[in-house]
Short mmCIF file of C-alpha atoms and ligand atoms in Angstrom, two decimals:
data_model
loop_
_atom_site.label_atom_id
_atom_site.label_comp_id
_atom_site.label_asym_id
_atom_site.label_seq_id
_atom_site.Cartn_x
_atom_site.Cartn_y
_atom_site.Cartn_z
CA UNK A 1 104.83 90.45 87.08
CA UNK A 2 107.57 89.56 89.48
CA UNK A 3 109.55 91.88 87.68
CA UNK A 4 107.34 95.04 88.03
CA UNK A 5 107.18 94.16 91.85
CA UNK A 6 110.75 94.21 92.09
CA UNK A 7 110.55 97.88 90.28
CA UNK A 8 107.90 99.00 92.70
CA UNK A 9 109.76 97.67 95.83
CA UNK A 10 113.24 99.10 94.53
CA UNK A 11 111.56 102.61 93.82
CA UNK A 12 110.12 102.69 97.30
CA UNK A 13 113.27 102.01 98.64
CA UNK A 14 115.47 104.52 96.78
CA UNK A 15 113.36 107.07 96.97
CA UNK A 16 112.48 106.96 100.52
CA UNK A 17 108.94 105.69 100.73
CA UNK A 18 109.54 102.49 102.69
CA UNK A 19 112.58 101.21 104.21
CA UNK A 20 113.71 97.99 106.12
CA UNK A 21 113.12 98.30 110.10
CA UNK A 22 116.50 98.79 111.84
CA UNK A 23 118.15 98.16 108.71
CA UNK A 24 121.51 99.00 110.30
CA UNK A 25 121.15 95.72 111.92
CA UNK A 26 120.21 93.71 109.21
CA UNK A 27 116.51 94.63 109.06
CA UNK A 28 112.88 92.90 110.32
CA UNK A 29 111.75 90.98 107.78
CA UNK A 30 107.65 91.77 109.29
CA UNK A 31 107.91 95.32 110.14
CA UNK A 32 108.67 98.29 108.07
CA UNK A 33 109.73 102.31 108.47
CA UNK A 34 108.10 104.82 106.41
CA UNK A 35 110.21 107.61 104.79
CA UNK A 36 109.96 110.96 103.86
CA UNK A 37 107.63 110.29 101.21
CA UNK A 38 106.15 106.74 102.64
CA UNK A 39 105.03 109.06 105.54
CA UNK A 40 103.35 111.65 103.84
CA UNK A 41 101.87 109.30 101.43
CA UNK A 42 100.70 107.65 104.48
CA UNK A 43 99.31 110.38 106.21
CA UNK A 44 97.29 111.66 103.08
CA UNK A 45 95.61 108.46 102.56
CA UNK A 46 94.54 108.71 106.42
CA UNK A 47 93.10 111.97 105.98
CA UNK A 48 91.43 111.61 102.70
CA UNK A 49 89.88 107.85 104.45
CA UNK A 50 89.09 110.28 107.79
CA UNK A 51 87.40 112.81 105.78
CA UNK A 52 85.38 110.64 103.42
CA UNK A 53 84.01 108.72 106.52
CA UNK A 54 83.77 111.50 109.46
CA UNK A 55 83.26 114.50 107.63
CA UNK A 56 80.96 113.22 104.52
CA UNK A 57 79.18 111.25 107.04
CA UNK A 58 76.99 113.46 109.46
CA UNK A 59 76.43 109.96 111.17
CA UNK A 60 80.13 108.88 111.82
CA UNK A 61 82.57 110.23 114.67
CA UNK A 62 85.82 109.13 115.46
CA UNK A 63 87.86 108.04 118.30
CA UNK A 64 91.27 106.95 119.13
CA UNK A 65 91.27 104.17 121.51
CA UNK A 66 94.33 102.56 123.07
CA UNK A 67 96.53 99.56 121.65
CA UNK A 68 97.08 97.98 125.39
CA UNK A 69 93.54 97.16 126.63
CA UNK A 70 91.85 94.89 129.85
CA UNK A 71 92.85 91.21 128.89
CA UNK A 72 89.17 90.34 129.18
CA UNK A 73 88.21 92.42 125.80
CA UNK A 74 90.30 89.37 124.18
CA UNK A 75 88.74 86.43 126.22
CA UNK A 76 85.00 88.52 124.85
CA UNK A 77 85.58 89.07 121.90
CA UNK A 78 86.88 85.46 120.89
CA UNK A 79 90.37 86.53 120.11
CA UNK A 80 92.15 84.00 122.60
CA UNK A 81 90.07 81.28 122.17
CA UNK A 82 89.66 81.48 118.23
CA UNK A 83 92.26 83.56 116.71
CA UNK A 84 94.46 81.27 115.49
CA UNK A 85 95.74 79.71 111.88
CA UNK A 86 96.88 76.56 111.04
CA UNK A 87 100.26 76.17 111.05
CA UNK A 88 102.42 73.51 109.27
CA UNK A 89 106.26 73.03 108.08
CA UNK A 90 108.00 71.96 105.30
CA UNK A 91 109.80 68.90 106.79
CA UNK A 92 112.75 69.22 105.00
CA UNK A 93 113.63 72.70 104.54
CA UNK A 94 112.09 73.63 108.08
CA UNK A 95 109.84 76.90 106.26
CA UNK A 96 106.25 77.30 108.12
CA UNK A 97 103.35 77.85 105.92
CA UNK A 98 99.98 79.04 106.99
CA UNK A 99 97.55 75.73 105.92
CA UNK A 100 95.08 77.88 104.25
CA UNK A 101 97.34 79.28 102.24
CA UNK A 102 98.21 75.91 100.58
CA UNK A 103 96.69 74.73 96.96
CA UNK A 104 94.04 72.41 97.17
CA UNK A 105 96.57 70.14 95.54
CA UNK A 106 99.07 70.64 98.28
CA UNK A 107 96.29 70.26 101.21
CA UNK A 108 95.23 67.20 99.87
CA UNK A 109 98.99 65.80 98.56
CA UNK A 110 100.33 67.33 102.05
CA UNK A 111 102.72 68.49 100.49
CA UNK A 112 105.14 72.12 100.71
CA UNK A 113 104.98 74.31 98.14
CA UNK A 114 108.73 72.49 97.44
CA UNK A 115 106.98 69.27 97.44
CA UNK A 116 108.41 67.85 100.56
CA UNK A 117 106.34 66.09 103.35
CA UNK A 118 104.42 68.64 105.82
CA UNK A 119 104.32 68.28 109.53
CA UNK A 120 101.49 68.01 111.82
CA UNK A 121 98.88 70.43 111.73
CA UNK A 122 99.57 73.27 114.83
CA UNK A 123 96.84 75.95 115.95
CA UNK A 124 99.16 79.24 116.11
CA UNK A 125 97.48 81.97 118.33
CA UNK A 126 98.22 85.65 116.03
CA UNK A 127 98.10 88.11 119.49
CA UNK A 128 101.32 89.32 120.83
CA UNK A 129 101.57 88.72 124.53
CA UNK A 130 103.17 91.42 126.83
CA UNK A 131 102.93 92.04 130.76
CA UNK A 132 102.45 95.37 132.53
CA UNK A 133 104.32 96.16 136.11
CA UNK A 134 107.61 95.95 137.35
CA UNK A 135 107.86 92.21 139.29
CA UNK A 136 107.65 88.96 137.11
CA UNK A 137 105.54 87.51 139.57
CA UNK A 138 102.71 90.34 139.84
CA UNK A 139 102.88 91.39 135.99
CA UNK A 140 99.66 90.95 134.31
CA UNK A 141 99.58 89.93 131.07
CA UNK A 142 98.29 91.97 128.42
CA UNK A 143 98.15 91.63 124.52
CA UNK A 144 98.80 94.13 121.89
CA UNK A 145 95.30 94.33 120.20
CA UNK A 146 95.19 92.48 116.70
CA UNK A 147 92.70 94.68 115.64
CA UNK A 148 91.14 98.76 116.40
CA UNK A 149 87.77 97.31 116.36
CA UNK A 150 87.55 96.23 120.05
CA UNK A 151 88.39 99.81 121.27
CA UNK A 152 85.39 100.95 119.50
CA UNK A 153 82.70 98.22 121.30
CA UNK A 154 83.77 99.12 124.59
CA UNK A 155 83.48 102.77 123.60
CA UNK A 156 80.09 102.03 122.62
CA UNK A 157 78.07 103.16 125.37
CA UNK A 158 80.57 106.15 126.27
CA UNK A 159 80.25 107.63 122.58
CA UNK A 160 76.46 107.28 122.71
CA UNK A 161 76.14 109.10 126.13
CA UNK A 162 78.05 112.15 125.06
CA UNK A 163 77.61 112.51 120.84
CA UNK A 164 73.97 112.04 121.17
CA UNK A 165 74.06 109.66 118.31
CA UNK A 166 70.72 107.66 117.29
CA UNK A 167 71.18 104.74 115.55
CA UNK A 168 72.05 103.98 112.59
CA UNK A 169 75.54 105.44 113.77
CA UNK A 170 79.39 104.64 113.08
CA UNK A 171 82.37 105.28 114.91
CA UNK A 172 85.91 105.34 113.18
CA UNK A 173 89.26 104.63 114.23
CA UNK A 174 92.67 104.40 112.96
CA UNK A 175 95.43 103.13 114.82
CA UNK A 176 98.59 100.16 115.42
CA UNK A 177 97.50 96.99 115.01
CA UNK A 178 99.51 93.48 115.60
CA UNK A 179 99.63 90.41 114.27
CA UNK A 180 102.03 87.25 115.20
CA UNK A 181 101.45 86.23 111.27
CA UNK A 182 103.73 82.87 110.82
CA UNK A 183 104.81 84.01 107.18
CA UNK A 184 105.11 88.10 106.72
CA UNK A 185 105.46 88.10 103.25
CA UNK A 186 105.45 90.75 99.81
CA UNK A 187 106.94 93.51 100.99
CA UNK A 188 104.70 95.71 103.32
CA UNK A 189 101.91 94.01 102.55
CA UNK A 190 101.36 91.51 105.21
CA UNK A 191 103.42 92.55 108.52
CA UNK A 192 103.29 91.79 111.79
CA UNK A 193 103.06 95.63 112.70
CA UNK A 194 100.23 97.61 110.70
CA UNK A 195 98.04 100.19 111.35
CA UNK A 196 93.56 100.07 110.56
CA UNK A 197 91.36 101.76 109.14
CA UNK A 198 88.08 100.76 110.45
CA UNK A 199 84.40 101.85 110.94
CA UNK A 200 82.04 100.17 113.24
CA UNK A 201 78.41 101.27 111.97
CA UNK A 202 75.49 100.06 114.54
CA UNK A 203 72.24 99.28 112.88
CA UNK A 204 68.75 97.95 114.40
CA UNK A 205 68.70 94.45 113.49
CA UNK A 206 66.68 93.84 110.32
CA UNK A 207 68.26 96.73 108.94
CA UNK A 208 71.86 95.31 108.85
CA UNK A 209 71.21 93.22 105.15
CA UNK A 210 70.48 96.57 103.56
CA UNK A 211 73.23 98.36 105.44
CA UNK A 212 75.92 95.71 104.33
CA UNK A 213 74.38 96.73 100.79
CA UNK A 214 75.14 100.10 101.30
CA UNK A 215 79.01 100.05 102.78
CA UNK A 216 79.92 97.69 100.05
CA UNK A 217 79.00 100.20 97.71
CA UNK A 218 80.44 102.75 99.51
CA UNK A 219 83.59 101.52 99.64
CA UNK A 220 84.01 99.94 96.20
CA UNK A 221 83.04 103.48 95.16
CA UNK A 222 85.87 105.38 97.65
CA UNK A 223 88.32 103.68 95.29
CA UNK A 224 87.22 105.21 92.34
CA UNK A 225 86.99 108.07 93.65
CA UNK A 226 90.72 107.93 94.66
CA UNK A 227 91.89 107.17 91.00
CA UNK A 228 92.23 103.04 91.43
CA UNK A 229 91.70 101.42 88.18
CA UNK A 230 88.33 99.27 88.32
CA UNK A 231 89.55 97.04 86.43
CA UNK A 232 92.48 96.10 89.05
CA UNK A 233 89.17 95.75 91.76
CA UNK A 234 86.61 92.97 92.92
CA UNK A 235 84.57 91.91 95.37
CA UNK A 236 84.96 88.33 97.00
CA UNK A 237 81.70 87.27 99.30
CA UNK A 238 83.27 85.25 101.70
CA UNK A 239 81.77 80.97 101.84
CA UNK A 240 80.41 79.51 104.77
CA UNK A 241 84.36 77.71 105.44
CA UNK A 242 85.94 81.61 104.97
CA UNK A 243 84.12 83.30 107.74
CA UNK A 244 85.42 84.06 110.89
CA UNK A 245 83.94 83.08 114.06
CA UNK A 246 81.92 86.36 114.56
CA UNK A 247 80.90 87.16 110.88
CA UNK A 248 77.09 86.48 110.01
CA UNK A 249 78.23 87.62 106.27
CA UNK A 250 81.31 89.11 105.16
CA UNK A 251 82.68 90.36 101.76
CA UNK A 252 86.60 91.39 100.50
CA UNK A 253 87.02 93.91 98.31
CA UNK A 254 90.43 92.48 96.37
CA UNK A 255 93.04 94.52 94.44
CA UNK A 256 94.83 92.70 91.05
CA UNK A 257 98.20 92.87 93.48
CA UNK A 258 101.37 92.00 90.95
CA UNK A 259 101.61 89.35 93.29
CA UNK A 260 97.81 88.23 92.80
CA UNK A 261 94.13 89.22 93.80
CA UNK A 262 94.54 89.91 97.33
CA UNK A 263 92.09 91.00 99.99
CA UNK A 264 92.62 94.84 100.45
CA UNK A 265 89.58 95.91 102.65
CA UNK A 266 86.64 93.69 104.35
CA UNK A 267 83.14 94.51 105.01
CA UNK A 268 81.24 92.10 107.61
CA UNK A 269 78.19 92.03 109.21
CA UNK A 270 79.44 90.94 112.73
CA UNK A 271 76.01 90.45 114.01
CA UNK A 272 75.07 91.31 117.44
CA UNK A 273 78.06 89.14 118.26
CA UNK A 274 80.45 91.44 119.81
CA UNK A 275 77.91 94.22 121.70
CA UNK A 276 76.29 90.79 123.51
CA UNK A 277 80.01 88.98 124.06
CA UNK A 278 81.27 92.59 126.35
CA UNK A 279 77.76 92.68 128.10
CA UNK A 280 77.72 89.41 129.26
CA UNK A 281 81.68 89.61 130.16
CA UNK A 282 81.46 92.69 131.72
CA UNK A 283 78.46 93.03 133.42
CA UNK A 284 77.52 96.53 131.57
CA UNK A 285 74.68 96.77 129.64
CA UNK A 286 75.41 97.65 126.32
CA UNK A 287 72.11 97.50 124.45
CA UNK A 288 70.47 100.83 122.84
CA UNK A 289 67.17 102.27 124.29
CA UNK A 290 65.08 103.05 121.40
CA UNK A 291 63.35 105.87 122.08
CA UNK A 292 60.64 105.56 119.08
CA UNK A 293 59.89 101.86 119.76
CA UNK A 294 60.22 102.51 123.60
CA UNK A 295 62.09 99.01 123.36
CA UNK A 296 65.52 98.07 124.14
CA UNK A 297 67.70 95.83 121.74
CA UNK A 298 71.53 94.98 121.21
CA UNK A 299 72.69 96.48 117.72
CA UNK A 300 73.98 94.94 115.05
CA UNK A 301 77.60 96.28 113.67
CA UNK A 302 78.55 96.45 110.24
CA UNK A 303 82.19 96.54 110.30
CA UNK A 304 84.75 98.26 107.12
CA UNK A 305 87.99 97.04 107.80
CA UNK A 306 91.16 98.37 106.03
CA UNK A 307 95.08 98.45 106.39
CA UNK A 308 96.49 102.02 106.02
CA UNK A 309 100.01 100.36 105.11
CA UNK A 310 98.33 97.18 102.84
CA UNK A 311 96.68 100.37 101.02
CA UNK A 312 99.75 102.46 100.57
CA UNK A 313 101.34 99.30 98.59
CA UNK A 314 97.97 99.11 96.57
CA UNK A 315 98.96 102.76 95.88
CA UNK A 316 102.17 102.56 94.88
CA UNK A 317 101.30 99.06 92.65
CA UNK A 318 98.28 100.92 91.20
CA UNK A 319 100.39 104.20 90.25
CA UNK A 320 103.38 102.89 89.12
CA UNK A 321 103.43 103.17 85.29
CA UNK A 322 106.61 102.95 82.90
CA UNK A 323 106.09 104.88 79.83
CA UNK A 324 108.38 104.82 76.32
CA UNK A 325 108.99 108.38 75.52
CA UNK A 326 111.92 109.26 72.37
CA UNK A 327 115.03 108.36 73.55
CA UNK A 328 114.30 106.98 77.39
CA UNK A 329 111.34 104.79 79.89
CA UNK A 330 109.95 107.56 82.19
CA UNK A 331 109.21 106.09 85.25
CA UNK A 332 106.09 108.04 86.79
CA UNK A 333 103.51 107.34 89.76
CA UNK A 334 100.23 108.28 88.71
CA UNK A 335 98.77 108.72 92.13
CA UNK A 336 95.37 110.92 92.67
CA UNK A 337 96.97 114.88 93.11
CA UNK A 338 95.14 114.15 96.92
CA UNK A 339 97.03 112.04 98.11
CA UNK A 340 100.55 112.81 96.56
CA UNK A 341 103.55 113.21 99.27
CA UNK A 342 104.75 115.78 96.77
CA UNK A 343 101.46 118.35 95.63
CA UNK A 344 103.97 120.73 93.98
CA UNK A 345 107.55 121.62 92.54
CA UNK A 346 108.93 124.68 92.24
CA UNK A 347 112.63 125.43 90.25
CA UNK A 348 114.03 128.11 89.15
CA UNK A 349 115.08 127.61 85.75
CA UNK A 350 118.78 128.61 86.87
CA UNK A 351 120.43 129.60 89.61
CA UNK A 352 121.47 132.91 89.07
CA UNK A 353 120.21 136.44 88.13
CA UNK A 354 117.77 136.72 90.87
CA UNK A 355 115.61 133.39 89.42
CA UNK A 356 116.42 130.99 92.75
CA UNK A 357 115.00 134.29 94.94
CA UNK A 358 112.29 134.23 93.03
CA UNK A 359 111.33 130.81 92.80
CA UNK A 360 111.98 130.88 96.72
CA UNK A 361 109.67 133.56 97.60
CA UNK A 362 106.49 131.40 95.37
CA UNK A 363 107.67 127.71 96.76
CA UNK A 364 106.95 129.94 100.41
CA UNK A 365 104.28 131.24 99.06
CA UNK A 366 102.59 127.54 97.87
CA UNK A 367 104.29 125.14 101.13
CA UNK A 368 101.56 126.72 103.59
CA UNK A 369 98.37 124.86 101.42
CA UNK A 370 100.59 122.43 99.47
CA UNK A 371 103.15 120.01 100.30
CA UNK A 372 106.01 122.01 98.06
CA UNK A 373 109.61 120.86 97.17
CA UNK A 374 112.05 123.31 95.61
CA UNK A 375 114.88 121.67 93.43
CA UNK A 376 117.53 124.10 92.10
CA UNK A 377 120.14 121.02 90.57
CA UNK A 378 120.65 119.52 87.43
CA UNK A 379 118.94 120.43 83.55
CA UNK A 380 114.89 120.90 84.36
CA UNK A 381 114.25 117.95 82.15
CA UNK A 382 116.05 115.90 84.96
CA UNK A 383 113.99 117.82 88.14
CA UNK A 384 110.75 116.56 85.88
CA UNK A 385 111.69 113.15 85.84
CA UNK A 386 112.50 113.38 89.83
CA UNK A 387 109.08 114.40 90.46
CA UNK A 388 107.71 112.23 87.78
CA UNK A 389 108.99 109.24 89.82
CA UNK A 390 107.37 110.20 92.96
CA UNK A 391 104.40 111.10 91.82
CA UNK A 392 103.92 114.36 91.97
CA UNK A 393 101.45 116.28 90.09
CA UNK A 394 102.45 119.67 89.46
CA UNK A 395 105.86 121.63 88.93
CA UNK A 396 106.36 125.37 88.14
CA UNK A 397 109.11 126.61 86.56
CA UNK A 398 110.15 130.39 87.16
CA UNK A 399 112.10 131.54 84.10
CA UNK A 400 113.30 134.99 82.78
CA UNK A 401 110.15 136.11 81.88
CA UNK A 402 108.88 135.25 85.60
CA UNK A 403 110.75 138.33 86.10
CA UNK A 404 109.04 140.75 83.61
CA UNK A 405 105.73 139.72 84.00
CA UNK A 406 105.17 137.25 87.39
CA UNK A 407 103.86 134.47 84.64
CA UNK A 408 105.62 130.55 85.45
CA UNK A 409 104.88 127.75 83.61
CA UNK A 410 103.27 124.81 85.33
CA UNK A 411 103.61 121.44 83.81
CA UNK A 412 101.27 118.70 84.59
CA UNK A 413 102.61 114.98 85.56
CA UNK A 414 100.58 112.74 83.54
CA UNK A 415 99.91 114.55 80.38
CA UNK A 416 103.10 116.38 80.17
CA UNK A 417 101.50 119.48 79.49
CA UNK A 418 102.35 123.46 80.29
CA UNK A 419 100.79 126.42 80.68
CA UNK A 420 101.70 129.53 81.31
CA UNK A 421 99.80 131.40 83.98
CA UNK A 422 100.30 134.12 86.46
CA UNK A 423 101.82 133.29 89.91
CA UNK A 424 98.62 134.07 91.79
CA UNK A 425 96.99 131.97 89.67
CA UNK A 426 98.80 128.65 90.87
CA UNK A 427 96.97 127.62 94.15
CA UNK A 428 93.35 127.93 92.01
CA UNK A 429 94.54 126.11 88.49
CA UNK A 430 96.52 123.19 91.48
CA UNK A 431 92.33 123.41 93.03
CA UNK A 432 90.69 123.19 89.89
CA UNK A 433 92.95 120.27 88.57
CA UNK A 434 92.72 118.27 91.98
CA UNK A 435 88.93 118.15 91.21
CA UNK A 436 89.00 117.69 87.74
CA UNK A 437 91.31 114.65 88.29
CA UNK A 438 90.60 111.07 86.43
CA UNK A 439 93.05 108.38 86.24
CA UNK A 440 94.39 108.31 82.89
CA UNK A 441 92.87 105.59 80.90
CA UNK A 442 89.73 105.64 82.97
CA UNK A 443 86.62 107.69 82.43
CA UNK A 444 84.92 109.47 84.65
P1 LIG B 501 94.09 87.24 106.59
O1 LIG B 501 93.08 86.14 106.63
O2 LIG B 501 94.56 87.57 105.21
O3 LIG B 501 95.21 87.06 107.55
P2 LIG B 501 92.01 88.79 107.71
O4 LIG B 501 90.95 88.45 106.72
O5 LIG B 501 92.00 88.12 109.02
O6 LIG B 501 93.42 88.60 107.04
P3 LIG B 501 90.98 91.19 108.72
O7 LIG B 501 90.98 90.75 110.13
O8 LIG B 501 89.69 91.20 107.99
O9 LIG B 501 92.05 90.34 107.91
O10 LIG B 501 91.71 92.60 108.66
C1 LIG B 501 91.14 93.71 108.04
C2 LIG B 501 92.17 94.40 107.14
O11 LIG B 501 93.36 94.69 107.87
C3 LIG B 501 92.61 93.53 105.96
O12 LIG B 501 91.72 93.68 104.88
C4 LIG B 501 93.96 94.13 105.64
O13 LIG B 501 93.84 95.29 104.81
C5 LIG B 501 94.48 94.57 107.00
N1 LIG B 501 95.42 93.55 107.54
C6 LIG B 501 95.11 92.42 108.20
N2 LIG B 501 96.22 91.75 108.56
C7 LIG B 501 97.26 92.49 108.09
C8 LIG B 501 98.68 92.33 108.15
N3 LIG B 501 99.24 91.30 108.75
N4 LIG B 501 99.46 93.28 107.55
C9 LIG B 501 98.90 94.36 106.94
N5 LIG B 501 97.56 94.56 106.88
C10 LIG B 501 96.75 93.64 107.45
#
């Protein structure tokens, strides 16, 4: 298992998905810079979450709130008082472990995962602090926010004054978030830079048990529907201990990580918690006027919470497959066609004899819909295995006959199949196939 990591972490590095943050000067162990690829791949999977929760959602809008916000959203919301983990260090070799984190055995031994003595227990506050203004002495100090959610509750009453939303009603957001984390750790997964995904959905209370119901479903379901083996998913309902200090009930939804079941998304019902914490704190009422009832009430928000980078690893881990052809291991990503950097390939089968023109005028034909690359070097078995190992779904191949008869071949990534079609065919058969898409291995 360590090994395939390895191979998924050297792949994204060669091939320019992720690389090290200012590598030139030795790198950042808890941030990351996305590539070529990494930021397609990144973008995709922001669109495809936007779409499936704005646009298939009559009830959802979006917004895009800022990162630097009043410091009293953080004193409401709980953040400086109560976000905080345990810290705790290996006496001997000086490394810092977060105490939850720790085995039972360890916890109760107290004991480093090296077996050494640990040292006290010390709250750790996660917010980075920063000041605005010029002079030291007047600066005020803000915090970058540790999470997208607090720009949507004090958007609350401005979105409902001018989208004319009745509740139920959600508001999405993606943006930066930031996180002081004492250990970053497996690649990109945990960082102290990261961006959300997140969806705020306000419910009359009473309502919110079923709602929970229904975004857990939801979003178990999204995965499938992006290609994610089930059998690499599960839900984890969160124990009385596990919740945090705003959660009435709160369930992960875990992906079989190489590294371990890890928490990849979380869905809480954060009560009326939050909507009553930035009315009392800032003197604006922010309950909803139920028309219907004639009564007035504070919501209650059921939150979806996931990280746009934590979900490109789960990608990339998910995809990755190493398969024993004849005489060689293709490596190939078997990402959903949606979300590919790479939709589609286009070489000429040589360079000469008007074939690279050719090929040219269809990969400008195909780069306005699809994300295209056109490869002209090396034997076409070799371009295959280049797009195989980014993941790209389709490749068309313009060969003599191209030039009698405007037919190409496409071949397909997973099954390794051609056909021959006719070049205004292309965009339709790459439409039909996107739809028609199921993880191989999986059923529909
Ligand atoms: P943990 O307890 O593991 O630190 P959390 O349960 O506090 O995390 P949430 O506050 O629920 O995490 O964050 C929602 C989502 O944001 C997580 O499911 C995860 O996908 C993402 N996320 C949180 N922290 C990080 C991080 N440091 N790096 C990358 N993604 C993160």
């Amino acid at each position: 298992m360590k090994q395939l990591f390895e191979s998924i972490v050297s792949l994204a590095k060669r091939k320019g998905f992720v690389f090290p943050s200012s590598e030139i000067y030795g790198g950042l162990s808890s941030a990351w810079d996305y590539g070529p690829l990494g930021a397609q791949l990144k973008q995709n999977i922001q669109q495809h979450w936007w779409k499936t929760m704005t646009r298939h959602h009559e009830d959802i809008v979006g917004i895009d709130s800022s990162i630097l916000m009043h410091p009293r959203v953080w004193e409401a919301s709980g953040h400086t008082e109560n976000f905080i983990d345990i810290m705790v260090e290996d006496t001997i070799t000086h490394e810092r472990y977060r105490y939850d984190h720790l085995s039972e055995e360890q916890r109760a031994k107290n004991i480093s995962p090296k077996g050494n003595p640990l040292s006290e227990k010390k709250p750790f506050n996660l917010m980075f602090e920063t000041a605005i203004g010029a002079m030291k002495d007047t600066a005020q100090k803000l915090y970058l926010r540790p999470e997208t959610a607090q720009g949507i509750y004090v958007n609350f009453r401005n979105v409902l004054n001018t989208s004319r939303k009745k509740l139920p009603f959600g508001i999405a957001q993606v943006g930066k978030a930031f996180r002081n984390e004492i250990v970053t750790k497996s690649f990109i997964f945990r960082t102290c830079e990261f961006e959300q995904m997140e969806m705020q959905y306000f419910v009359t209370p009473g309502s919110d048990d079923e709602w929970f119901q229904y975004w857990k479903k939801q979003r178990t379901e999204y995965y499938k529907t992006l290609g994610i083996r089930t059998s690499h998913l599960q839900l984890h309902p969160h124990g009385e201990n596990e919740l945090a200090h705003y959660a009435k009930e709160a369930v992960d939804i875990q992906y079989n990580f190489p590294f371990g079941w890890q928490e990849l998304e979380g869905i809480h019902n954060r009560g009326q918690f939050d909507l009553k914490q930035h009315t009392s704190y800032s003197g604006v009422d922010l309950q909803y006027f139920d028309q219907e009832k004639n009564e007035k009430y504070t919501p209650v928000i059921v939150e979806t919470s996931v990280g746009l980078t934590r979900l490109v690893l789960m990608v990339l881990c998910d995809s990755y497959d190493e398969e024993e052809l004849e005489n060689e291991t293709r490596v190939v990503l078997r990402m959903h066609p949606v979300i590919a950097p790479v939709k589609l390939a286009v070489f000429p089968l040589v360079k000469k004899d008007g074939l690279r023109e050719k090929a040219h005028a269809v990969f400008k034909q195909m780069s306005d819909e699809f994300s295209t690359e056109f490869d002209v070097s090396g034997a076409i078995g070799r371009r295959y295995r280049r797009q195989d190992e980014i993941g790209t779904p389709y490749c068309v191949t313009i060969d003599y006959q191209s030039l009698k008869d405007n037919s190409v071949t496409i071949r397909f990534r997973d099954s390794m199949k051609q056909r021959r079609i006719r070049i205004e065919e292309i965009a339709d058969v790459i439409r039909a196939s996107d739809k028609a898409y199921v993880r191989m291995g999986e059923s529909q």
